[in-house]
């Protein structure tokens, strides 16, 4: 929970977190090493020096560390655990749903679990999606369109096989489709993360919400022009937000464009933990003001109301989180201990 200087409480839902194992013991080949090394480069180049981690910790952290970084030292009240497999690179998967479920069982009121699917898995994948939806009560999935699988180096949301999975997700009540559409990660191909295929599926699946993680960067213009006309397309700020430290002018450009085209009701905060941690991200975000020339040119305002929506209210709406009830659940252990 973040409190303003006036004592106003802001409920924070972190829309993009990971409990990964990128350690050498789990790496299947050189590409597993390339992937986690690339993540570490993002971490090293965009974090304040005092928040840098040693490489060994970054490759694999434990549940207690993640919990404390998010909810004790950081301002998160809840977090969404995204599942990412990368099975061609990692023996047990990079960030599988079983590992995420163990985290949720340890801290049941703190986490929402999202699953994943890959349309190239065919009938076996559909059966797994049904089983995961029933076991984990999924309301969302995370898709990685640039993931390698055998000879394939990615897929499109517009592929016929993708349509089958999206239709099944809709039947199962999985309404939030998070899609990594943004920066490439070695060795994956940049063009496999292109946002162009979002337009078609957003129109075809009006009952699904498409949360485009990383706002399509570096294709911000393409993303904005799509998201402004598709009412069910949202922007996830993971990766965009850390530029607030090293490139505040660039962040001002990105957030002002998003506010201009999408508006404050369609943006979701995400720390991308463990690449970055919520404490410094949220402190800098709450202190940030748009430069006068940017605000004047775009006509937008990053007001306290907008920040409250971005940090938690928008995600609560998509995931049916009753914030008042959730606050009571989180306060219950504290009351019992007093």
Coordinates of N, CA and C in Angstrom, one line a residue, residues 42-270:
X42 N 18.9 -5.8 -19.0 CA 17.9 -4.9 -18.8 C 17.9 -4.4 -17.3
X43 N 18.1 -5.3 -16.4 CA 18.1 -5.0 -15.0 C 19.3 -4.1 -14.7
X44 N 20.5 -4.4 -15.2 CA 21.7 -3.7 -14.9 C 21.7 -2.3 -15.5
X45 N 21.1 -2.1 -16.7 CA 21.2 -0.8 -17.4 C 20.0 0.2 -17.0
X46 N 18.9 -0.3 -16.4 CA 17.8 0.5 -16.1 C 17.5 0.7 -14.7
X47 N 18.2 0.0 -13.8 CA 17.9 0.1 -12.3 C 18.9 1.1 -11.7
X48 N 18.4 1.8 -10.6 CA 19.4 2.6 -9.8 C 20.4 1.6 -9.2
X49 N 21.6 2.2 -9.0 CA 22.7 1.3 -8.6 C 22.4 0.6 -7.2
X50 N 21.7 1.3 -6.3 CA 21.5 0.7 -5.0 C 20.5 -0.4 -5.1
X51 N 19.8 -0.6 -6.2 CA 18.9 -1.7 -6.4 C 19.4 -2.9 -7.3
X52 N 20.7 -2.8 -7.6 CA 21.2 -3.9 -8.4 C 21.4 -5.2 -7.6
X53 N 21.1 -6.3 -8.3 CA 21.3 -7.6 -7.7 C 22.6 -8.3 -8.2
X54 N 23.2 -9.1 -7.4 CA 24.3 -10.0 -8.0 C 23.6 -11.0 -9.0
X55 N 24.4 -11.4 -10.0 CA 23.9 -12.2 -11.0 C 23.3 -13.5 -10.5
X56 N 23.9 -14.1 -9.5 CA 23.5 -15.4 -9.0 C 22.1 -15.3 -8.4
X57 N 21.8 -14.2 -7.6 CA 20.5 -14.0 -7.0 C 19.5 -13.8 -8.1
X58 N 19.9 -13.0 -9.2 CA 18.9 -12.7 -10.3 C 18.5 -14.0 -11.0
X59 N 19.4 -14.9 -11.1 CA 19.1 -16.1 -11.9 C 18.0 -17.0 -11.2
X60 N 18.0 -17.0 -9.9 CA 17.0 -17.8 -9.1 C 16.9 -17.2 -7.7
X61 N 15.7 -16.7 -7.4 CA 15.5 -16.2 -6.0 C 14.4 -17.1 -5.4
X62 N 14.3 -17.0 -4.0 CA 13.4 -17.8 -3.3 C 12.1 -17.1 -3.1
X63 N 11.1 -17.8 -2.6 CA 9.7 -17.3 -2.4 C 9.7 -16.2 -1.4
X64 N 10.5 -16.3 -0.3 CA 10.5 -15.3 0.7 C 11.1 -14.0 0.2
X65 N 12.1 -14.1 -0.6 CA 12.7 -12.9 -1.1 C 11.7 -12.2 -2.0
X66 N 11.0 -12.9 -2.8 CA 10.0 -12.3 -3.7 C 8.9 -11.6 -2.9
X67 N 8.4 -12.4 -2.0 CA 7.3 -11.9 -1.1 C 7.7 -10.6 -0.4
X68 N 8.9 -10.6 0.2 CA 9.3 -9.4 0.9 C 9.6 -8.2 0.0
X69 N 10.2 -8.5 -1.2 CA 10.4 -7.4 -2.1 C 9.2 -6.7 -2.6
X70 N 8.1 -7.5 -2.8 CA 6.9 -7.0 -3.3 C 6.0 -6.3 -2.3
X71 N 5.9 -7.0 -1.1 CA 4.9 -6.6 -0.1 C 5.4 -6.1 1.2
X72 N 6.6 -6.3 1.5 CA 7.2 -5.8 2.7 C 8.0 -4.5 2.5
X73 N 9.0 -4.7 1.6 CA 9.9 -3.5 1.2 C 9.2 -2.7 0.2
X74 N 8.4 -3.3 -0.7 CA 7.7 -2.6 -1.8 C 6.3 -2.3 -1.4
X75 N 5.6 -1.7 -2.3 CA 4.2 -1.1 -2.1 C 3.1 -2.0 -2.7
X76 N 3.5 -3.1 -3.3 CA 2.4 -4.0 -3.9 C 1.5 -4.5 -2.8
X77 N 0.2 -4.6 -3.1 CA -0.8 -5.2 -2.2 C -1.1 -6.6 -2.8
X78 N -1.1 -6.7 -4.1 CA -1.4 -8.0 -4.8 C -0.5 -8.0 -6.0
X79 N -0.3 -9.2 -6.5 CA 0.6 -9.3 -7.7 C 0.0 -10.5 -8.6
X80 N 0.2 -10.3 -9.9 CA -0.2 -11.3 -10.9 C 1.0 -12.1 -11.3
X81 N 1.0 -13.4 -11.1 CA 2.2 -14.2 -11.5 C 1.9 -14.7 -12.9
X82 N 2.8 -14.3 -13.8 CA 2.7 -14.7 -15.2 C 3.5 -16.0 -15.5
X83 N 2.9 -16.9 -16.2 CA 3.6 -18.2 -16.5 C 4.3 -18.1 -17.9
X84 N 5.5 -18.5 -17.9 CA 6.3 -18.5 -19.2 C 7.1 -19.7 -19.2
X85 N 7.0 -20.5 -20.3 CA 7.7 -21.8 -20.3 C 9.0 -21.9 -21.0
X86 N 9.1 -21.4 -22.2 CA 10.4 -21.5 -22.9 C 11.1 -22.9 -22.8
X87 N 10.3 -23.9 -23.1 CA 10.7 -25.2 -22.9 C 11.9 -25.7 -23.7
X88 N 12.1 -25.0 -24.8 CA 13.3 -25.3 -25.7 C 14.6 -24.8 -25.0
X89 N 14.4 -23.9 -24.0 CA 15.6 -23.3 -23.4 C 15.9 -23.8 -22.0
X90 N 14.8 -24.2 -21.3 CA 14.9 -24.6 -19.9 C 14.3 -25.9 -19.6
X91 N 15.0 -26.7 -18.8 CA 14.6 -28.1 -18.5 C 13.2 -28.2 -17.9
X92 N 13.0 -27.4 -16.9 CA 11.7 -27.4 -16.2 C 10.8 -26.3 -16.5
X93 N 11.1 -25.6 -17.6 CA 10.4 -24.3 -17.9 C 11.0 -23.2 -17.1
X94 N 10.9 -22.0 -17.7 CA 11.5 -20.8 -17.1 C 10.7 -20.4 -15.9
X95 N 9.4 -20.4 -16.0 CA 8.5 -19.8 -14.9 C 7.2 -20.5 -15.0
X96 N 7.1 -21.8 -14.6 CA 6.0 -22.6 -14.9 C 4.9 -22.4 -13.9
X97 N 3.7 -22.9 -14.2 CA 2.5 -22.6 -13.4 C 2.6 -23.4 -12.0
X98 N 3.2 -24.5 -12.0 CA 3.4 -25.3 -10.8 C 4.2 -24.5 -9.8
X99 N 5.3 -23.9 -10.2 CA 6.1 -23.0 -9.4 C 5.3 -21.8 -8.9
X100 N 4.5 -21.2 -9.8 CA 3.7 -20.1 -9.4 C 2.7 -20.5 -8.3
X101 N 2.1 -21.7 -8.5 CA 1.1 -22.2 -7.6 C 1.6 -22.4 -6.2
X102 N 2.9 -22.9 -6.1 CA 3.5 -23.1 -4.8 C 3.6 -21.7 -4.1
X103 N 3.9 -20.7 -4.9 CA 4.0 -19.3 -4.3 C 2.6 -18.9 -3.8
X104 N 1.6 -19.1 -4.6 CA 0.2 -18.7 -4.2 C -0.2 -19.4 -2.9
X105 N 0.1 -20.7 -2.9 CA -0.3 -21.5 -1.7 C 0.3 -20.9 -0.4
X106 N 1.6 -20.4 -0.5 CA 2.3 -19.9 0.6 C 1.6 -18.5 1.0
X107 N 1.2 -17.8 0.0 CA 0.6 -16.4 0.3 C -0.7 -16.3 -0.5
X108 N -1.8 -16.9 -0.1 CA -3.0 -17.0 -0.9 C -3.7 -15.7 -1.2
X109 N -3.6 -14.8 -0.3 CA -4.3 -13.5 -0.5 C -3.5 -12.5 -1.3
X110 N -2.3 -12.8 -1.6 CA -1.4 -11.9 -2.3 C -1.4 -12.1 -3.8
X111 N -1.6 -13.3 -4.3 CA -1.2 -13.6 -5.7 C -2.5 -14.0 -6.5
X112 N -2.4 -13.6 -7.8 CA -3.3 -14.2 -8.8 C -2.4 -14.9 -9.8
X113 N -2.8 -16.2 -10.1 CA -2.0 -17.0 -11.0 C -2.6 -16.9 -12.4
X114 N -1.7 -16.6 -13.4 CA -2.1 -16.7 -14.8 C -1.5 -17.9 -15.4
X115 N -2.2 -18.6 -16.3 CA -1.6 -19.7 -17.0 C -0.9 -19.2 -18.3
X116 N -0.8 -20.2 -19.3 CA -0.2 -19.9 -20.6 C -0.7 -21.0 -21.5
X117 N -0.6 -20.6 -22.8 CA -0.8 -21.6 -23.8 C 0.0 -21.3 -25.1
X118 N 0.2 -22.3 -25.9 CA 1.0 -22.2 -27.1 C 0.2 -22.9 -28.2
X119 N -0.4 -22.2 -29.2 CA -1.3 -22.8 -30.2 C -0.6 -23.9 -30.9
X120 N 0.7 -24.0 -31.0 CA 1.4 -25.0 -31.7 C 1.4 -26.3 -31.0
X121 N 0.9 -26.4 -29.8 CA 0.7 -27.6 -29.0 C -0.5 -28.4 -29.4
X122 N -1.4 -27.8 -30.2 CA -2.6 -28.6 -30.7 C -3.5 -29.1 -29.6
X123 N -4.0 -30.3 -29.9 CA -5.0 -30.9 -29.0 C -4.5 -31.1 -27.6
X124 N -3.2 -31.5 -27.5 CA -2.6 -31.7 -26.2 C -2.6 -30.3 -25.4
X125 N -2.3 -29.3 -26.1 CA -2.3 -28.0 -25.5 C -3.7 -27.5 -25.0
X126 N -4.7 -27.8 -25.8 CA -6.1 -27.5 -25.4 C -6.5 -28.3 -24.2
X127 N -6.1 -29.6 -24.1 CA -6.4 -30.3 -22.9 C -5.7 -29.8 -21.7
X128 N -4.5 -29.3 -21.9 CA -3.7 -28.8 -20.7 C -4.4 -27.5 -20.3
X129 N -4.8 -26.7 -21.3 CA -5.5 -25.4 -20.9 C -6.7 -25.6 -20.1
X130 N -7.5 -26.6 -20.5 CA -8.7 -27.0 -19.8 C -8.4 -27.4 -18.4
X131 N -7.4 -28.3 -18.3 CA -7.0 -28.8 -16.9 C -6.5 -27.7 -16.0
X132 N -5.7 -26.8 -16.6 CA -5.1 -25.7 -15.8 C -6.3 -24.7 -15.4
X133 N -7.2 -24.5 -16.3 CA -8.3 -23.6 -15.9 C -9.1 -24.1 -14.8
X134 N -9.3 -25.4 -14.8 CA -10.1 -26.0 -13.7 C -9.3 -26.1 -12.4
X135 N -8.1 -26.4 -12.5 CA -7.3 -26.6 -11.2 C -6.9 -25.2 -10.6
X136 N -6.6 -24.2 -11.4 CA -6.1 -23.0 -10.9 C -7.1 -21.8 -11.0
X137 N -8.3 -22.1 -11.5 CA -9.3 -21.1 -11.6 C -8.8 -19.9 -12.3
X138 N -8.3 -20.1 -13.5 CA -7.6 -19.1 -14.3 C -8.6 -18.0 -14.8
X139 N -8.1 -16.7 -14.6 CA -8.8 -15.6 -15.2 C -8.0 -15.0 -16.3
X140 N -6.7 -15.4 -16.4 CA -5.8 -14.9 -17.4 C -4.8 -15.8 -17.8
X141 N -4.2 -15.5 -19.0 CA -3.0 -16.3 -19.5 C -2.0 -15.3 -20.0
X142 N -0.7 -15.8 -20.1 CA 0.3 -15.0 -20.7 C 0.8 -15.7 -22.0
X143 N 0.9 -15.0 -23.0 CA 1.4 -15.5 -24.3 C 2.7 -14.9 -24.7
X144 N 3.5 -15.8 -25.3 CA 4.8 -15.4 -25.8 C 5.0 -15.7 -27.3
X145 N 4.5 -14.8 -28.1 CA 4.4 -15.2 -29.5 C 5.8 -15.4 -30.2
X146 N 6.9 -15.0 -29.6 CA 8.2 -15.2 -30.2 C 8.9 -16.5 -29.6
X147 N 8.2 -17.2 -28.8 CA 8.8 -18.4 -28.2 C 9.2 -19.4 -29.3
X148 N 10.4 -20.0 -29.2 CA 10.8 -21.1 -30.1 C 10.2 -22.4 -29.7
X149 N 9.8 -23.2 -30.7 CA 9.3 -24.5 -30.5 C 9.8 -25.4 -31.7
X150 N 10.8 -26.2 -31.5 CA 11.3 -27.0 -32.6 C 11.8 -26.2 -33.7
X151 N 11.3 -26.4 -34.9 CA 11.8 -25.6 -36.0 C 11.1 -24.2 -36.1
X152 N 10.1 -24.0 -35.3 CA 9.3 -22.8 -35.4 C 9.9 -21.7 -34.5
X153 N 10.0 -20.5 -34.9 CA 10.5 -19.4 -34.1 C 9.4 -18.3 -33.8
X154 N 8.2 -18.8 -33.6 CA 7.2 -17.9 -33.2 C 5.9 -18.2 -34.0
X155 N 4.8 -17.5 -33.5 CA 3.5 -17.7 -34.2 C 2.8 -16.4 -34.1
X156 N 1.6 -16.3 -34.8 CA 0.8 -15.1 -34.7 C -0.5 -15.3 -34.1
X157 N -1.0 -14.3 -33.5 CA -2.3 -14.4 -32.8 C -3.4 -14.7 -33.9
X158 N -3.1 -14.3 -35.1 CA -4.1 -14.5 -36.2 C -4.0 -15.9 -36.8
X159 N -3.1 -16.7 -36.4 CA -3.0 -18.1 -36.9 C -4.3 -18.9 -36.6
X160 N -4.8 -19.7 -37.5 CA -6.0 -20.5 -37.2 C -5.9 -21.2 -35.9
X161 N -4.7 -21.8 -35.6 CA -4.6 -22.5 -34.3 C -4.7 -21.5 -33.1
X162 N -4.3 -20.3 -33.2 CA -4.4 -19.3 -32.1 C -5.9 -19.0 -31.9
X163 N -6.7 -19.0 -33.0 CA -8.1 -18.7 -32.8 C -8.8 -19.8 -32.0
X164 N -8.4 -21.1 -32.3 CA -9.0 -22.2 -31.5 C -8.7 -22.0 -30.0
X165 N -7.5 -21.6 -29.7 CA -7.2 -21.5 -28.3 C -7.9 -20.3 -27.7
X166 N -8.0 -19.2 -28.4 CA -8.7 -18.0 -27.9 C -10.2 -18.3 -27.7
X167 N -10.8 -19.1 -28.6 CA -12.2 -19.5 -28.5 C -12.3 -20.4 -27.2
X168 N -11.4 -21.3 -27.0 CA -11.5 -22.1 -25.8 C -11.3 -21.3 -24.5
X169 N -10.4 -20.4 -24.6 CA -10.2 -19.5 -23.4 C -11.5 -18.8 -23.0
X170 N -12.1 -18.3 -24.1 CA -13.4 -17.6 -23.8 C -14.4 -18.5 -23.2
X171 N -14.5 -19.7 -23.7 CA -15.5 -20.7 -23.1 C -15.1 -21.0 -21.7
X172 N -13.9 -21.0 -21.3 CA -13.4 -21.4 -20.0 C -13.5 -20.2 -19.0
X173 N -13.9 -19.0 -19.5 CA -13.9 -17.9 -18.6 C -12.6 -17.2 -18.4
X174 N -11.6 -17.5 -19.2 CA -10.3 -16.9 -19.2 C -10.4 -15.6 -20.0
X175 N -10.6 -14.5 -19.4 CA -10.9 -13.3 -20.2 C -9.8 -12.3 -20.4
X176 N -8.7 -12.5 -19.6 CA -7.6 -11.6 -19.7 C -6.4 -12.2 -20.4
X177 N -6.1 -11.8 -21.6 CA -5.0 -12.3 -22.5 C -3.8 -11.4 -22.5
X178 N -2.8 -11.7 -21.6 CA -1.6 -10.8 -21.6 C -0.7 -11.3 -22.7
X179 N -0.2 -10.4 -23.5 CA 0.7 -10.8 -24.6 C 2.0 -10.0 -24.5
X180 N 3.1 -10.7 -24.5 CA 4.4 -10.0 -24.6 C 4.5 -9.4 -26.0
X181 N 4.3 -8.1 -26.2 CA 4.5 -7.5 -27.5 C 5.4 -6.3 -27.2
X182 N 6.7 -6.5 -27.4 CA 7.6 -5.4 -27.1 C 9.0 -5.7 -27.3
X183 N 9.9 -5.4 -26.4 CA 11.3 -5.5 -26.6 C 11.7 -7.0 -26.9
X184 N 12.6 -7.2 -27.8 CA 13.1 -8.5 -28.0 C 14.0 -8.9 -26.9
X185 N 14.2 -10.2 -26.8 CA 15.1 -10.8 -25.8 C 15.9 -11.9 -26.5
X186 N 17.2 -11.7 -26.4 CA 18.1 -12.7 -27.0 C 17.8 -14.1 -26.6
X187 N 17.6 -15.1 -27.4 CA 17.8 -15.1 -28.9 C 16.5 -14.9 -29.7
X188 N 15.4 -14.5 -29.1 CA 14.2 -14.4 -29.8 C 14.2 -13.3 -30.8
X189 N 13.3 -13.4 -31.8 CA 13.3 -12.5 -32.9 C 12.4 -11.3 -32.7
X190 N 12.8 -10.1 -33.0 CA 12.1 -8.9 -32.7 C 10.7 -8.9 -33.4
X191 N 10.8 -9.3 -34.7 CA 9.5 -9.2 -35.5 C 8.5 -10.2 -35.0
X192 N 8.9 -11.3 -34.3 CA 7.8 -12.2 -33.7 C 7.1 -11.5 -32.6
X193 N 7.5 -10.4 -32.1 CA 6.8 -9.7 -31.0 C 6.0 -8.5 -31.6
X194 N 5.9 -8.4 -32.9 CA 5.2 -7.3 -33.6 C 3.7 -7.2 -33.1
X195 N 3.2 -6.0 -32.9 CA 1.9 -5.8 -32.4 C 0.8 -5.9 -33.4
X196 N 1.2 -6.1 -34.7 CA 0.2 -6.0 -35.8 C -0.9 -7.0 -35.7
X197 N -0.7 -8.2 -35.1 CA -1.7 -9.2 -35.1 C -2.7 -9.0 -33.9
X198 N -2.5 -8.0 -33.1 CA -3.4 -7.7 -32.0 C -4.7 -7.1 -32.5
X199 N -4.6 -6.3 -33.6 CA -5.8 -5.6 -34.1 C -6.9 -6.6 -34.5
X200 N -6.5 -7.6 -35.2 CA -7.5 -8.6 -35.7 C -8.2 -9.4 -34.6
X201 N -7.4 -9.9 -33.7 CA -8.1 -10.7 -32.6 C -8.9 -9.9 -31.6
X202 N -8.4 -8.7 -31.4 CA -9.2 -7.8 -30.5 C -10.6 -7.5 -31.1
X203 N -10.6 -7.4 -32.4 CA -11.9 -7.2 -33.0 C -12.8 -8.4 -33.0
X204 N -12.1 -9.6 -33.2 CA -12.8 -10.8 -33.3 C -13.3 -11.4 -32.0
X205 N -12.6 -11.0 -30.9 CA -12.9 -11.6 -29.6 C -13.3 -10.4 -28.6
X206 N -14.5 -9.9 -28.8 CA -14.9 -8.8 -28.0 C -15.1 -9.0 -26.5
X207 N -15.2 -10.3 -26.2 CA -15.4 -10.6 -24.7 C -14.0 -10.9 -24.0
X208 N -13.0 -10.8 -24.7 CA -11.6 -10.9 -24.1 C -11.0 -9.6 -24.0
X209 N -10.1 -9.4 -23.0 CA -9.3 -8.2 -22.8 C -7.9 -8.6 -23.2
X210 N -7.3 -7.8 -24.1 CA -5.9 -8.0 -24.5 C -5.0 -7.0 -23.8
X211 N -4.2 -7.5 -22.8 CA -3.3 -6.6 -22.1 C -1.9 -6.7 -22.8
X212 N -1.5 -5.7 -23.5 CA -0.3 -5.8 -24.3 C 0.9 -5.3 -23.4
X213 N 1.6 -6.3 -23.0 CA 2.7 -6.0 -22.1 C 3.8 -5.3 -22.8
X214 N 4.4 -4.3 -22.2 CA 5.5 -3.5 -22.7 C 5.0 -2.5 -23.8
X215 N 3.7 -2.4 -23.9 CA 3.1 -1.4 -24.8 C 3.6 -1.4 -26.2
X216 N 4.1 -2.6 -26.6 CA 4.5 -2.7 -28.0 C 5.9 -2.1 -28.3
X217 N 6.6 -1.6 -27.3 CA 7.9 -0.9 -27.5 C 8.8 -1.9 -28.2
X218 N 9.5 -1.4 -29.3 CA 9.7 0.0 -29.7 C 8.6 0.4 -30.7
X219 N 7.5 -0.3 -30.9 CA 6.5 0.1 -31.8 C 5.4 0.8 -31.2
X220 N 5.7 1.8 -30.4 CA 4.7 2.6 -29.6 C 3.6 3.2 -30.5
X221 N 4.0 3.8 -31.6 CA 3.0 4.4 -32.5 C 2.0 3.3 -33.0
X222 N 2.5 2.2 -33.5 CA 1.6 1.1 -34.0 C 0.6 0.7 -32.9
X223 N 1.2 0.5 -31.7 CA 0.3 0.0 -30.6 C -0.7 1.1 -30.3
X224 N -0.4 2.3 -30.2 CA -1.3 3.4 -29.8 C -2.5 3.5 -30.8
X225 N -2.1 3.4 -32.1 CA -3.1 3.5 -33.1 C -4.1 2.3 -33.1
X226 N -3.6 1.1 -32.7 CA -4.5 0.0 -32.6 C -5.3 0.1 -31.3
X227 N -4.7 0.4 -30.2 CA -5.4 0.4 -28.9 C -6.4 1.5 -28.8
X228 N -6.2 2.6 -29.5 CA -7.2 3.7 -29.3 C -8.6 3.3 -30.0
X229 N -8.5 2.4 -31.0 CA -9.8 2.0 -31.6 C -10.4 0.7 -31.1
X230 N -9.6 -0.1 -30.4 CA -10.0 -1.4 -29.9 C -10.3 -1.2 -28.4
X231 N -11.6 -1.2 -28.0 CA -11.9 -0.9 -26.6 C -11.4 -2.0 -25.6
X232 N -11.1 -3.1 -26.1 CA -10.6 -4.2 -25.3 C -9.1 -4.4 -25.3
X233 N -8.4 -3.4 -25.7 CA -6.9 -3.5 -25.7 C -6.3 -2.5 -24.7
X234 N -5.5 -3.1 -23.8 CA -4.9 -2.3 -22.7 C -3.4 -2.3 -22.8
X235 N -2.7 -1.4 -22.1 CA -1.3 -1.3 -22.1 C -0.7 -1.6 -20.8
X236 N 0.2 -2.6 -20.8 CA 0.9 -3.0 -19.5 C 2.3 -2.2 -19.5
X237 N 2.5 -1.5 -18.4 CA 3.7 -0.6 -18.4 C 5.0 -1.3 -18.0
X238 N 5.1 -2.6 -17.8 CA 6.3 -3.3 -17.6 C 7.3 -2.9 -18.7
X239 N 8.6 -2.7 -18.3 CA 9.7 -2.3 -19.2 C 9.6 -0.8 -19.5
X240 N 8.4 -0.3 -19.8 CA 8.3 1.2 -20.1 C 8.6 2.0 -18.8
X241 N 8.1 1.5 -17.7 CA 8.2 2.3 -16.4 C 9.6 2.5 -15.9
X242 N 10.5 1.5 -16.0 CA 11.9 1.7 -15.5 C 12.6 2.8 -16.2
X243 N 12.2 3.2 -17.4 CA 12.9 4.4 -18.0 C 12.7 5.6 -17.2
X244 N 11.8 5.6 -16.3 CA 11.6 6.8 -15.4 C 12.8 7.2 -14.7
X245 N 13.7 6.2 -14.5 CA 15.0 6.5 -13.8 C 16.1 7.0 -14.7
X246 N 16.4 6.2 -15.7 CA 17.6 6.5 -16.6 C 17.2 7.5 -17.7
X247 N 15.9 7.4 -18.2 CA 15.5 8.3 -19.3 C 14.2 8.9 -19.0
X248 N 14.1 9.8 -18.0 CA 12.8 10.4 -17.6 C 12.1 11.1 -18.8
X249 N 12.9 11.7 -19.7 CA 12.3 12.4 -20.8 C 11.7 11.4 -21.8
X250 N 12.3 10.3 -22.0 CA 11.7 9.3 -22.8 C 10.5 8.7 -22.2
X251 N 10.5 8.5 -20.8 CA 9.3 8.0 -20.2 C 8.2 9.0 -20.3
X252 N 8.5 10.2 -20.1 CA 7.4 11.3 -20.3 C 6.8 11.2 -21.7
X253 N 7.6 10.9 -22.7 CA 7.1 10.8 -24.0 C 6.1 9.6 -24.1
X254 N 6.6 8.4 -23.6 CA 5.8 7.2 -23.7 C 4.5 7.3 -22.9
X255 N 4.6 7.8 -21.7 CA 3.3 7.8 -20.9 C 2.4 8.9 -21.4
X256 N 2.9 9.9 -21.9 CA 2.0 11.0 -22.4 C 1.3 10.5 -23.7
X257 N 2.0 9.7 -24.5 CA 1.4 9.2 -25.7 C 0.3 8.2 -25.3
X258 N 0.6 7.3 -24.4 CA -0.4 6.3 -23.9 C -1.6 7.0 -23.3
X259 N -1.4 8.1 -22.5 CA -2.5 8.8 -21.9 C -3.4 9.5 -23.0
X260 N -2.7 10.0 -24.0 CA -3.4 10.7 -25.1 C -4.2 9.7 -25.9
X261 N -3.7 8.5 -26.3 CA -4.4 7.6 -27.2 C -5.3 6.7 -26.5
X262 N -4.8 6.1 -25.4 CA -5.6 5.0 -24.7 C -6.4 5.6 -23.5
X263 N -5.8 6.6 -22.8 CA -6.5 7.2 -21.6 C -6.1 6.4 -20.4
X264 N -6.4 7.1 -19.2 CA -5.9 6.5 -17.9 C -6.7 5.3 -17.5
X265 N -7.8 4.9 -18.1 CA -8.5 3.7 -17.7 C -8.0 2.4 -18.4
X266 N -7.0 2.6 -19.3 CA -6.6 1.4 -20.0 C -5.1 1.1 -19.9
X267 N -4.5 1.5 -18.7 CA -3.1 1.3 -18.5 C -2.9 0.6 -17.2
X268 N -2.0 -0.4 -17.2 CA -1.8 -1.2 -16.0 C -0.3 -1.2 -15.6
X269 N -0.1 -0.9 -14.3 CA 1.2 -1.0 -13.7 C 1.7 -2.4 -13.7
X270 N 3.0 -2.6 -14.0 CA 3.7 -3.9 -13.8 C 5.2 -3.7 -13.5

